Amino acid sequence: MIPDDIRAVAIATLKSIAPEIEADELRGDRPLRNQVDLDSMDWLNFLLGLNRKLKVEIPEADYAKLVTMDDVVSYLGRKLGG
Amino acid sequence: MIEFKLPSLGADMDEGTLLEWKVKPGDVVKKGQVIAVVDTAKAAVDVECWQEGTVHELVAEIGQKMPVGTVMATLLEAGEKAAPAAAPQAVLPGMEPVGTVGRRMISPAARKHAEEKGVDIDKLVGTGPHGAVTLADVDKAAAAAGAAPAVTAPAAPAADKAVEMRKAIAAAMARSKREIPHYYVGEDIPLAKALAWLQAENARRPMAERLLPAALLLKAVALALKRYPELNGYFREGSFVSVERVNLGVAVSLRQGGLIAPALLGADSKPLTRLMQELTDLVARTRAGSLRSSEMSEATITVTNLGDQGTQSVFGVIYPPQVALVGFGRVIERPWAEAGGLKVLPVVTASLSADHRVSDGHRGALFLREVADLLQRPEELDI
């Protein structure tokens, strides 16, 4: 799976939780939770949504590595063997 | 005959609008069954019926706005027969005669519905009182003619809803501040043990079953309340009534603005995994606008948790007729002095806003200490 496809899945997952977001306005290199109002339950659901769609297990110990959308995409890319 | 009345779904609800009936005359209703969907200032709510019987008449019409306490439907108790038709002059409020022959009646809403469906009301057999044609009769006829979408009324547009919700919150909070003599106490609670336990627990769980710190905080509050029953219940008509079951109202902020605090029912008796599942489900349904009436009306205390994006502390306004509210701020690493030494620990500030008519600051402080103590023994919360 190429990074653009992973990003598209991640943004679709995010939009299912925060429908108000404008994907074009999201900066990939900025902390996601500074750009989108996500509480801890939303964040858990976001990661769970990625887990379900991409069949990638994300240990809780790795949550701290996932700060920006770019982090999420590269992390998932590595997990998917890309 | 059982009269099913529009229940109050919280201190901020004076009226509701019927959006949909989930039953029709002749249906057997079981205890706890959702029989209608009612739009309130805050949300569309699935209204449950807590009595058993057979639906006799659906009195309220789709789209009808009515005050709390209005008879919405009548149900026959087990073994009860419908009363014989009354004298023809007993015209029901809101009903109008149809034509001049036979004194058949139909409500304006049912007439409009029939027109929309293209149903000839003169050919209908009315099953309401005095042979009145009901919405269900129209639906039945429309279904027989091959066109029977569910009868629903549209909920208020989003902008109106936001204004209505703000008014409802304002009314309830103004009433709270007017009537309830609040007192406030706060406590910093170290969470190192609780979070270490949570981390170990989550490491062995699949993603879908992982716990958030909120589950531990809620359970600690629920268990502590068992020892401080004066904080769990309602103040009504000049006196306090304690409730044995702990139904935690969980303040949920809505993405479009506003706040709803539906109840996590029986939180004191649920293991953490189940509590977390129910919390996840409750938050999702709150945001999706799919709550049940018991969840809207049966909270015995409210907990507001600012989570990891909030401020350090929160001192809330009690939601009447409840008598207490517990607030949790953001978990923050802070310097912590203990046994002559200094270390850095994750700490949360817990607060209690409580009703001075029912309890005093001393008991309130002891309650928060109990919450703090329980959080130092996290494994004991999972019962």
Short mmCIF file of N, CA and C in Angstrom, two decimals, chain B residues 240-316:
data_model
loop_
_atom_site.label_atom_id
_atom_site.label_comp_id
_atom_site.label_asym_id
_atom_site.label_seq_id
_atom_site.Cartn_x
_atom_site.Cartn_y
_atom_site.Cartn_z
N PHE B 240 -34.28 15.15 50.35
CA PHE B 240 -33.33 14.35 49.57
C PHE B 240 -33.72 12.88 49.60
N VAL B 241 -33.64 12.25 48.47
CA VAL B 241 -33.87 10.81 48.39
C VAL B 241 -32.61 10.17 47.83
N SER B 242 -32.00 9.32 48.65
CA SER B 242 -30.79 8.63 48.20
C SER B 242 -31.19 7.48 47.28
N VAL B 243 -30.35 7.19 46.29
CA VAL B 243 -30.62 6.08 45.36
C VAL B 243 -29.51 5.05 45.54
N GLU B 244 -29.88 3.79 45.67
CA GLU B 244 -28.87 2.76 45.93
C GLU B 244 -27.99 2.52 44.71
N ARG B 245 -28.63 2.41 43.54
CA ARG B 245 -27.87 2.17 42.31
C ARG B 245 -27.12 3.45 41.92
N VAL B 246 -25.91 3.29 41.45
CA VAL B 246 -25.14 4.46 41.02
C VAL B 246 -25.23 4.60 39.51
N ASN B 247 -25.94 5.61 39.06
CA ASN B 247 -26.06 5.91 37.64
C ASN B 247 -25.27 7.18 37.34
N LEU B 248 -24.10 7.00 36.79
CA LEU B 248 -23.22 8.15 36.58
C LEU B 248 -23.60 8.91 35.33
N GLY B 249 -24.02 10.16 35.48
CA GLY B 249 -24.22 11.01 34.32
C GLY B 249 -22.84 11.40 33.80
N VAL B 250 -22.59 11.10 32.55
CA VAL B 250 -21.27 11.37 31.98
C VAL B 250 -21.40 12.55 31.02
N ALA B 251 -20.75 13.66 31.36
CA ALA B 251 -20.87 14.85 30.52
C ALA B 251 -20.14 14.61 29.20
N VAL B 252 -20.90 14.68 28.10
CA VAL B 252 -20.33 14.44 26.77
C VAL B 252 -20.48 15.72 25.96
N SER B 253 -19.36 16.26 25.49
CA SER B 253 -19.47 17.46 24.65
C SER B 253 -19.77 17.02 23.22
N LEU B 254 -20.63 17.79 22.57
CA LEU B 254 -21.03 17.46 21.20
C LEU B 254 -20.15 18.22 20.23
N ARG B 255 -19.90 17.63 19.09
CA ARG B 255 -19.00 18.26 18.13
C ARG B 255 -19.56 19.58 17.64
N GLN B 256 -20.88 19.67 17.53
CA GLN B 256 -21.51 20.89 17.02
C GLN B 256 -21.74 21.92 18.13
N GLY B 257 -21.20 21.62 19.33
CA GLY B 257 -21.40 22.50 20.48
C GLY B 257 -22.49 21.96 21.38
N GLY B 258 -22.44 22.36 22.64
CA GLY B 258 -23.43 21.87 23.58
C GLY B 258 -22.94 20.64 24.33
N LEU B 259 -23.81 20.19 25.19
CA LEU B 259 -23.40 19.18 26.16
C LEU B 259 -24.61 18.34 26.55
N ILE B 260 -24.39 17.03 26.66
CA ILE B 260 -25.41 16.14 27.19
C ILE B 260 -24.74 15.24 28.21
N ALA B 261 -25.45 14.93 29.29
CA ALA B 261 -24.86 14.07 30.32
C ALA B 261 -25.74 12.84 30.55
N PRO B 262 -25.71 11.90 29.61
CA PRO B 262 -26.53 10.69 29.78
C PRO B 262 -25.93 9.78 30.85
N ALA B 263 -26.74 8.83 31.32
CA ALA B 263 -26.31 8.02 32.46
C ALA B 263 -25.69 6.70 32.03
N LEU B 264 -24.61 6.39 32.71
CA LEU B 264 -24.00 5.07 32.65
C LEU B 264 -24.66 4.31 33.80
N LEU B 265 -25.63 3.50 33.47
CA LEU B 265 -26.50 2.92 34.49
C LEU B 265 -25.79 1.81 35.28
N GLY B 266 -25.95 1.82 36.59
CA GLY B 266 -25.38 0.77 37.43
C GLY B 266 -23.87 0.68 37.34
N ALA B 267 -23.19 1.82 37.30
CA ALA B 267 -21.73 1.83 37.09
C ALA B 267 -20.98 1.16 38.24
N ASP B 268 -21.57 1.13 39.42
CA ASP B 268 -20.88 0.56 40.58
C ASP B 268 -20.74 -0.96 40.48
N SER B 269 -21.57 -1.58 39.69
CA SER B 269 -21.59 -3.05 39.68
C SER B 269 -20.99 -3.64 38.40
N LYS B 270 -20.32 -2.81 37.60
CA LYS B 270 -19.81 -3.33 36.33
C LYS B 270 -18.29 -3.42 36.31
N PRO B 271 -17.75 -4.56 35.88
CA PRO B 271 -16.29 -4.65 35.73
C PRO B 271 -15.80 -3.62 34.73
N LEU B 272 -14.51 -3.30 34.79
CA LEU B 272 -13.97 -2.22 33.97
C LEU B 272 -14.17 -2.44 32.47
N THR B 273 -14.00 -3.68 32.02
CA THR B 273 -14.13 -3.93 30.58
C THR B 273 -15.54 -3.57 30.11
N ARG B 274 -16.52 -3.99 30.88
CA ARG B 274 -17.91 -3.70 30.51
C ARG B 274 -18.20 -2.21 30.63
N LEU B 275 -17.68 -1.60 31.68
CA LEU B 275 -17.89 -0.17 31.88
C LEU B 275 -17.32 0.61 30.70
N MET B 276 -16.14 0.22 30.25
CA MET B 276 -15.49 0.89 29.12
C MET B 276 -16.32 0.69 27.84
N GLN B 277 -16.81 -0.54 27.63
CA GLN B 277 -17.63 -0.79 26.44
C GLN B 277 -18.89 0.07 26.47
N GLU B 278 -19.51 0.14 27.64
CA GLU B 278 -20.74 0.92 27.75
C GLU B 278 -20.47 2.41 27.62
N LEU B 279 -19.33 2.85 28.14
CA LEU B 279 -18.96 4.26 28.01
C LEU B 279 -18.74 4.61 26.52
N THR B 280 -18.01 3.75 25.83
CA THR B 280 -17.76 3.97 24.40
C THR B 280 -19.08 4.02 23.63
N ASP B 281 -19.95 3.09 23.94
CA ASP B 281 -21.25 3.03 23.26
C ASP B 281 -22.09 4.27 23.60
N LEU B 282 -22.06 4.66 24.87
CA LEU B 282 -22.87 5.81 25.30
C LEU B 282 -22.40 7.10 24.63
N VAL B 283 -21.09 7.29 24.57
CA VAL B 283 -20.55 8.50 23.94
C VAL B 283 -20.91 8.51 22.45
N ALA B 284 -20.75 7.35 21.80
CA ALA B 284 -21.05 7.28 20.36
C ALA B 284 -22.53 7.57 20.11
N ARG B 285 -23.40 6.99 20.94
CA ARG B 285 -24.84 7.20 20.72
C ARG B 285 -25.25 8.62 21.09
N THR B 286 -24.57 9.20 22.08
CA THR B 286 -24.88 10.60 22.43
C THR B 286 -24.57 11.50 21.25
N ARG B 287 -23.43 11.27 20.62
CA ARG B 287 -23.03 12.12 19.50
C ARG B 287 -23.83 11.82 18.26
N ALA B 288 -24.36 10.61 18.18
CA ALA B 288 -25.17 10.25 17.01
C ALA B 288 -26.64 10.60 17.23
N GLY B 289 -26.99 11.05 18.45
CA GLY B 289 -28.38 11.39 18.75
C GLY B 289 -29.25 10.17 18.87
N SER B 290 -28.79 9.17 19.61
CA SER B 290 -29.57 7.94 19.75
C SER B 290 -29.55 7.45 21.20
N LEU B 291 -30.16 8.25 22.07
CA LEU B 291 -30.19 7.92 23.48
C LEU B 291 -31.56 7.41 23.90
N ARG B 292 -31.58 6.64 24.99
CA ARG B 292 -32.84 6.15 25.53
C ARG B 292 -33.28 7.06 26.68
N SER B 293 -34.59 7.07 26.92
CA SER B 293 -35.12 7.98 27.94
C SER B 293 -34.54 7.70 29.32
N SER B 294 -34.31 6.42 29.66
CA SER B 294 -33.76 6.11 30.99
C SER B 294 -32.36 6.70 31.13
N GLU B 295 -31.63 6.74 30.04
CA GLU B 295 -30.27 7.30 30.11
C GLU B 295 -30.33 8.81 30.28
N MET B 296 -31.40 9.43 29.83
CA MET B 296 -31.53 10.88 29.94
C MET B 296 -32.07 11.31 31.31
N SER B 297 -32.75 10.42 31.99
CA SER B 297 -33.49 10.86 33.18
C SER B 297 -33.02 10.23 34.48
N GLU B 298 -32.16 9.20 34.42
CA GLU B 298 -31.89 8.45 35.65
C GLU B 298 -30.51 8.64 36.25
N ALA B 299 -29.76 9.63 35.76
CA ALA B 299 -28.43 9.87 36.36
C ALA B 299 -28.63 10.33 37.80
N THR B 300 -27.83 9.76 38.71
CA THR B 300 -27.95 10.10 40.13
C THR B 300 -26.85 11.07 40.58
N ILE B 301 -25.86 11.25 39.75
CA ILE B 301 -24.76 12.19 39.97
C ILE B 301 -24.10 12.38 38.60
N THR B 302 -23.41 13.50 38.41
CA THR B 302 -22.73 13.71 37.12
C THR B 302 -21.22 13.75 37.32
N VAL B 303 -20.51 13.20 36.35
CA VAL B 303 -19.05 13.29 36.34
C VAL B 303 -18.64 14.00 35.07
N THR B 304 -17.84 15.03 35.22
CA THR B 304 -17.30 15.69 34.03
C THR B 304 -15.80 15.47 34.04
N ASN B 305 -15.30 14.97 32.92
CA ASN B 305 -13.89 14.61 32.82
C ASN B 305 -13.31 15.36 31.63
N LEU B 306 -12.44 16.30 31.91
CA LEU B 306 -11.91 17.13 30.83
C LEU B 306 -10.93 16.38 29.94
N GLY B 307 -10.46 15.21 30.42
CA GLY B 307 -9.59 14.38 29.59
C GLY B 307 -8.25 15.00 29.34
N ASP B 308 -7.55 14.45 28.34
CA ASP B 308 -6.16 14.86 28.16
C ASP B 308 -6.00 16.14 27.35
N GLN B 309 -7.10 16.75 26.93
CA GLN B 309 -7.01 18.01 26.19
C GLN B 309 -7.53 19.19 27.01
N GLY B 310 -7.92 18.92 28.25
CA GLY B 310 -8.58 19.97 29.02
C GLY B 310 -7.63 20.76 29.91
N THR B 311 -8.20 21.48 30.86
CA THR B 311 -7.41 22.25 31.80
C THR B 311 -7.12 21.42 33.05
N GLN B 312 -6.37 22.01 33.97
CA GLN B 312 -5.94 21.25 35.14
C GLN B 312 -7.09 20.90 36.08
N SER B 313 -8.08 21.78 36.17
CA SER B 313 -9.17 21.48 37.10
C SER B 313 -10.48 22.06 36.59
N VAL B 314 -11.57 21.49 37.10
CA VAL B 314 -12.90 21.97 36.73
C VAL B 314 -13.80 21.88 37.96
N PHE B 315 -14.56 22.93 38.20
CA PHE B 315 -15.54 22.94 39.29
C PHE B 315 -16.90 23.17 38.66
N GLY B 316 -17.71 22.15 38.63
CA GLY B 316 -18.92 22.17 37.82
C GLY B 316 -20.15 22.68 38.54
#
